[in-house]
Short mmCIF file of the C-alpha atoms (twelve columns), coordinates in Angstrom:
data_MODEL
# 
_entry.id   MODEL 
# 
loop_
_atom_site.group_PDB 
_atom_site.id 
_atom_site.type_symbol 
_atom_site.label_atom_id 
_atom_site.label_alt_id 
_atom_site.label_comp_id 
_atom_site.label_asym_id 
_atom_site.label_seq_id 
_atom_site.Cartn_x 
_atom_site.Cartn_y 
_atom_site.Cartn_z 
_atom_site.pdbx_PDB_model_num 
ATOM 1   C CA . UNK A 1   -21.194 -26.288 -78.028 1 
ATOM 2   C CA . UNK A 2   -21.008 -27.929 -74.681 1 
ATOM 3   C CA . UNK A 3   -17.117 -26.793 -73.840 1 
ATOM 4   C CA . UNK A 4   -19.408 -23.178 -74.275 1 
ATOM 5   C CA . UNK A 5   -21.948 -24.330 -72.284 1 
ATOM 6   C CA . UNK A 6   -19.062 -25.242 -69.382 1 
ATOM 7   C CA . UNK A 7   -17.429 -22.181 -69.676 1 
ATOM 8   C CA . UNK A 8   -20.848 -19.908 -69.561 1 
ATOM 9   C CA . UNK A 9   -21.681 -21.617 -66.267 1 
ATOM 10  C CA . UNK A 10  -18.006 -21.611 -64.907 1 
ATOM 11  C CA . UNK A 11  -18.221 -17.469 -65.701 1 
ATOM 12  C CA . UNK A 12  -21.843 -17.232 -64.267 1 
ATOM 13  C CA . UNK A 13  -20.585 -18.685 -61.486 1 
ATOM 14  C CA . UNK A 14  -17.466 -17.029 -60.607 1 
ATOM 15  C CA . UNK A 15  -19.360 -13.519 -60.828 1 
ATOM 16  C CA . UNK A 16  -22.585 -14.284 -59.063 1 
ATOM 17  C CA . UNK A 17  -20.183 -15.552 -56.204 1 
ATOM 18  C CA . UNK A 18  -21.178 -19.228 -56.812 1 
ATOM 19  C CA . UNK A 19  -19.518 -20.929 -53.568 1 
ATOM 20  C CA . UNK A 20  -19.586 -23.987 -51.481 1 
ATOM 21  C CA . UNK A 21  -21.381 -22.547 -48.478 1 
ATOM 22  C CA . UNK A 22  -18.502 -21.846 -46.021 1 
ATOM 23  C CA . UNK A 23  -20.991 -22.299 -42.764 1 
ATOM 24  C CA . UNK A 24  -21.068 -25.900 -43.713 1 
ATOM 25  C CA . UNK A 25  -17.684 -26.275 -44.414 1 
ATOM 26  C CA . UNK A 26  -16.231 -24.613 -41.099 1 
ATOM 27  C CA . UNK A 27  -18.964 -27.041 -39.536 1 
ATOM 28  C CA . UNK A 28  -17.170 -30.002 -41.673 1 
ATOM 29  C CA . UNK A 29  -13.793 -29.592 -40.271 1 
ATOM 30  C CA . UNK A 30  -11.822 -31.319 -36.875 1 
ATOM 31  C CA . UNK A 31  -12.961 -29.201 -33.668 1 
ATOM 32  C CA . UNK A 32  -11.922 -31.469 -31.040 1 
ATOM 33  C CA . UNK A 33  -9.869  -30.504 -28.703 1 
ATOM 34  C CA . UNK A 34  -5.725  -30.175 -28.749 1 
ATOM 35  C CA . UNK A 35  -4.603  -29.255 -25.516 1 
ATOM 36  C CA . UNK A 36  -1.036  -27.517 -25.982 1 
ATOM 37  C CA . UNK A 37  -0.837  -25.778 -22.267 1 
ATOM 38  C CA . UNK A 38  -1.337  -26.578 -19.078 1 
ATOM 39  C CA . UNK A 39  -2.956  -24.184 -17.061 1 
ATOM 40  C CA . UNK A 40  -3.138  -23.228 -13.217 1 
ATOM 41  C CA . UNK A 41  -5.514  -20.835 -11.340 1 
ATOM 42  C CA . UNK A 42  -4.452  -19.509 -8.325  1 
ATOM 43  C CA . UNK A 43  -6.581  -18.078 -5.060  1 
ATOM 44  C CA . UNK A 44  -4.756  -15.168 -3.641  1 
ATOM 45  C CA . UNK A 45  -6.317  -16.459 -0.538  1 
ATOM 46  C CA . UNK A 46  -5.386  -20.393 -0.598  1 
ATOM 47  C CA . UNK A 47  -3.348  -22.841 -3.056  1 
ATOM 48  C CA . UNK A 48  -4.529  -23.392 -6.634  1 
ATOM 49  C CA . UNK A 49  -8.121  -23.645 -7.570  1 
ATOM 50  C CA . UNK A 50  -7.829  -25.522 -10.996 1 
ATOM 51  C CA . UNK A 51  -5.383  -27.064 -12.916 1 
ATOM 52  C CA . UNK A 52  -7.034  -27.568 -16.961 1 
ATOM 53  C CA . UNK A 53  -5.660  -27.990 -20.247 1 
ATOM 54  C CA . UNK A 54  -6.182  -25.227 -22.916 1 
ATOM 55  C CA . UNK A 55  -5.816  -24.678 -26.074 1 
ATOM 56  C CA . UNK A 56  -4.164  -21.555 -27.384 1 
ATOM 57  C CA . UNK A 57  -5.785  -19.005 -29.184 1 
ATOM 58  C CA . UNK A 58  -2.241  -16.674 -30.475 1 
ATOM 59  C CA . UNK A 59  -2.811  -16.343 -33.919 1 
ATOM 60  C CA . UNK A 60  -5.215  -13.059 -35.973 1 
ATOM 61  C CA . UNK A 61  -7.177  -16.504 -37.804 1 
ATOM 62  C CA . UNK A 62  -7.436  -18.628 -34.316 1 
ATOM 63  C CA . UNK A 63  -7.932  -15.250 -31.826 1 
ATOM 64  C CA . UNK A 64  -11.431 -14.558 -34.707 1 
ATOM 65  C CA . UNK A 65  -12.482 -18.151 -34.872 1 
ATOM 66  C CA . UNK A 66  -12.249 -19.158 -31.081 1 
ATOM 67  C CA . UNK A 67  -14.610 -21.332 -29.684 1 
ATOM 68  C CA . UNK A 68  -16.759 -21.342 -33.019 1 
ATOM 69  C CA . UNK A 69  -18.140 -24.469 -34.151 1 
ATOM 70  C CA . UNK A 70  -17.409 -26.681 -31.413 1 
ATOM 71  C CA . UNK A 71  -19.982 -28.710 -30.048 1 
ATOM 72  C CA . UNK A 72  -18.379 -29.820 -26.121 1 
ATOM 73  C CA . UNK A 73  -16.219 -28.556 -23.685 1 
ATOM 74  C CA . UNK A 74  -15.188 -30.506 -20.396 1 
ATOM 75  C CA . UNK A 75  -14.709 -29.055 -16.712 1 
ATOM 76  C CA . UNK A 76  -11.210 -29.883 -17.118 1 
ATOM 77  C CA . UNK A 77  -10.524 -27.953 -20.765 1 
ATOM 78  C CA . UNK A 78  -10.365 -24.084 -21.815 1 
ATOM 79  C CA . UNK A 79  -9.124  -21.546 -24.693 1 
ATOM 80  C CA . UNK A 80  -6.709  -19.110 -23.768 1 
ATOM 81  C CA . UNK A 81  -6.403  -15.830 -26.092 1 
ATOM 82  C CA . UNK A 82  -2.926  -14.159 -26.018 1 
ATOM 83  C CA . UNK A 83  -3.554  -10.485 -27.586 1 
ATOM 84  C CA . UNK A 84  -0.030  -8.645  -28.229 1 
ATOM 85  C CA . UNK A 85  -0.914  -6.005  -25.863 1 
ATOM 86  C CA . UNK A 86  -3.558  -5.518  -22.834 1 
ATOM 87  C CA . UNK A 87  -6.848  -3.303  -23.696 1 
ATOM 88  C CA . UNK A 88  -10.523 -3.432  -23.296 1 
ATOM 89  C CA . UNK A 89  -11.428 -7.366  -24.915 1 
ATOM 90  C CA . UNK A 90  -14.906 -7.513  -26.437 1 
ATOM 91  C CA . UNK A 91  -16.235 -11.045 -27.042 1 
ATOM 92  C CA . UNK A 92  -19.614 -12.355 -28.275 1 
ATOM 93  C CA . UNK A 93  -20.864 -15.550 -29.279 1 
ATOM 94  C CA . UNK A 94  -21.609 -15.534 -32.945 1 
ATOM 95  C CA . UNK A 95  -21.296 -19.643 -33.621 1 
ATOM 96  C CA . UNK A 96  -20.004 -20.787 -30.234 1 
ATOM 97  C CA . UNK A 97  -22.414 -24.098 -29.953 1 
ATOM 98  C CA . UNK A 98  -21.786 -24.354 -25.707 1 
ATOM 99  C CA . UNK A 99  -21.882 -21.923 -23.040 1 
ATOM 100 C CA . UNK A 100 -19.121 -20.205 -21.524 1 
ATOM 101 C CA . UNK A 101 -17.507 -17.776 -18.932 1 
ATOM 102 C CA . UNK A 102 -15.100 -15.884 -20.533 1 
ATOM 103 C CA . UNK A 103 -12.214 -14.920 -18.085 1 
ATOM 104 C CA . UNK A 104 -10.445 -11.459 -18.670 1 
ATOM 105 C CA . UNK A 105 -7.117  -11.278 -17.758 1 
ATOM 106 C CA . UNK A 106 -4.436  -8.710  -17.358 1 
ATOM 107 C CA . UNK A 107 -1.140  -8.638  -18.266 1 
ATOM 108 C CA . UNK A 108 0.515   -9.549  -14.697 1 
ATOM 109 C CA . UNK A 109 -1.859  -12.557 -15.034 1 
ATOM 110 C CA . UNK A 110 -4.513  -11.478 -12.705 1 
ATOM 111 C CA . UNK A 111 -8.220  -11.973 -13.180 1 
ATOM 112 C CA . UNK A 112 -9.244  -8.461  -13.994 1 
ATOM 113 C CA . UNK A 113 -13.152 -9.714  -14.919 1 
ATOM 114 C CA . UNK A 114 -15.245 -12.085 -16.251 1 
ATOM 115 C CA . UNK A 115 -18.839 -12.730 -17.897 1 
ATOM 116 C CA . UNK A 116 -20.593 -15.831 -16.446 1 
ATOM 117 C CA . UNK A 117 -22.866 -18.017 -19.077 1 
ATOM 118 C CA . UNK A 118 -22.711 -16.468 -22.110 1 
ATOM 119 C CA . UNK A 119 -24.965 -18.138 -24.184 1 
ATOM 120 C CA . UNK A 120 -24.357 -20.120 -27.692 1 
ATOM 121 C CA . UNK A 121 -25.470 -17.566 -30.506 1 
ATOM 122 C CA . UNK A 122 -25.869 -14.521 -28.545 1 
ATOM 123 C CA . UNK A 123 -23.839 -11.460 -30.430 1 
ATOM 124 C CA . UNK A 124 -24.183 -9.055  -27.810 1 
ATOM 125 C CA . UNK A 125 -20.838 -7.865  -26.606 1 
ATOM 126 C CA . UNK A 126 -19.100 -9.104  -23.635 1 
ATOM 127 C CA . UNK A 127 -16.932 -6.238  -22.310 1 
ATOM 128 C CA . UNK A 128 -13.755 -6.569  -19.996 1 
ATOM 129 C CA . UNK A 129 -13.671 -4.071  -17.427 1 
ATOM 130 C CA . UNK A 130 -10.214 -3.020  -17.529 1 
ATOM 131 C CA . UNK A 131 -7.555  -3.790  -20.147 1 
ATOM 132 C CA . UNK A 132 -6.762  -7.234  -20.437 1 
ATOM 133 C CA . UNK A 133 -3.819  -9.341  -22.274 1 
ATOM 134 C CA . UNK A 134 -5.268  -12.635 -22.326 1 
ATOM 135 C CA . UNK A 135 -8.858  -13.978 -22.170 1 
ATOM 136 C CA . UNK A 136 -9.926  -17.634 -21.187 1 
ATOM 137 C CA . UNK A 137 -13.062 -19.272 -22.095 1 
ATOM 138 C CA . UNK A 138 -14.391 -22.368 -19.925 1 
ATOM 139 C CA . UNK A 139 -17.366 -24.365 -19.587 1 
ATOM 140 C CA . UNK A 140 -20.462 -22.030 -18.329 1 
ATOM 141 C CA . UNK A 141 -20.565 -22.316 -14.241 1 
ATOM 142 C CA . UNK A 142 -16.909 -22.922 -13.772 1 
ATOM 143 C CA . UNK A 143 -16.003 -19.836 -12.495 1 
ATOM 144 C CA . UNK A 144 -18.541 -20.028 -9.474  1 
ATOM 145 C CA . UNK A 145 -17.660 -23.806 -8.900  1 
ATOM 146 C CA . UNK A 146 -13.681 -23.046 -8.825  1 
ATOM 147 C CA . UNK A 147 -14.499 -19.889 -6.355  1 
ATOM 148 C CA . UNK A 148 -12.488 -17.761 -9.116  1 
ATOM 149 C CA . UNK A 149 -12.480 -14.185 -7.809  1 
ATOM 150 C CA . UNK A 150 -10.867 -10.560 -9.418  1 
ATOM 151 C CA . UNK A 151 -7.324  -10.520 -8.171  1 
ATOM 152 C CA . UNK A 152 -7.139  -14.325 -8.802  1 
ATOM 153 C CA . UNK A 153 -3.370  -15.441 -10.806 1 
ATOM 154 C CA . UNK A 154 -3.834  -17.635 -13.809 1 
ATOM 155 C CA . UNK A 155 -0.137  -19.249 -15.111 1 
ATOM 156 C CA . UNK A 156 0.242   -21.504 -17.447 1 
ATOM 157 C CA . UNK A 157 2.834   -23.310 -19.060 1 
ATOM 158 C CA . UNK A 158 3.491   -24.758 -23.177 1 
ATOM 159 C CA . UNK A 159 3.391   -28.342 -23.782 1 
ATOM 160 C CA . UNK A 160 6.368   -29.490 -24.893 1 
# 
């Protein structure tokens, strides 16, 4: 009677979508930061603005969960997204716990745009406005500290 009992629940379960609640468990996990480039922004006017460490964002799982979850980012730390080809980027911030300027970047590796402070939970969509290959998010108020303009080059370089 109870091996019955066990199975009935396991079955209720499995069809009334009985699962751990995956909020909490993305919440659970590791988000600290793993720097694996260095990157550079570049005046067109003067020398380089900013040299930070990113992490890469190059992957269909890590390009959808981006800045999600994570709780702190420092002047001196950023996410770069690599998209196989430059178009319009649309970004929102649907779980992103910290403000951010999201860079938009073309595929030469000039600034094309950005959005300054976009704010933790907001889903409204944050447009490019021309095609970009590559997006970087930093801390909120970076871009107008740095003097980061349209035109701007961003480089970077792998860790080895």
């Amino acid at each position: 009677m109870r091996k019955f009992i066990l199975v009935w629940l396991a079955l209720g379960c499995l069809f009334t979508g009985c699962k751990p609640n995956q909020e909490e468990d993305m919440r659970s996990k590791d988000w600290s930061f793993k720097p694996e480039a260095m990157l550079q922004l570049i005046a067109t006017t003067t020398d380089t603005l900013k040299e930070l460490q990113v992490e890469l964002a190059d992957t269909d799982y890590s390009i959808q969960l981006g800045m999600m979850y994570r709780e702190e980012l420092t002047e001196d730390q950023g996410m770069l997204f690599v998209f196989e080809e430059a178009s319009p980027q649309f970004f929102y911030m649907k779980n992103t716990e910290v403000p951010l300027d999201i860079i938009y970047i073309t595929a030469n590796k000039r600034v094309d745009s950005y959005s300054l402070n976009a704010q933790p939970k907001d889903e409204t969509l944050l447009k490019s406005k021309g095609a970009a290959k590559y997006v970087l998010e930093v801390k909120a108020g970076m871009v107008e500290q740095w003097g980061l303009k349209e035109g701007d080059l961003v480089d970077w370089n792998k860790n080895n």
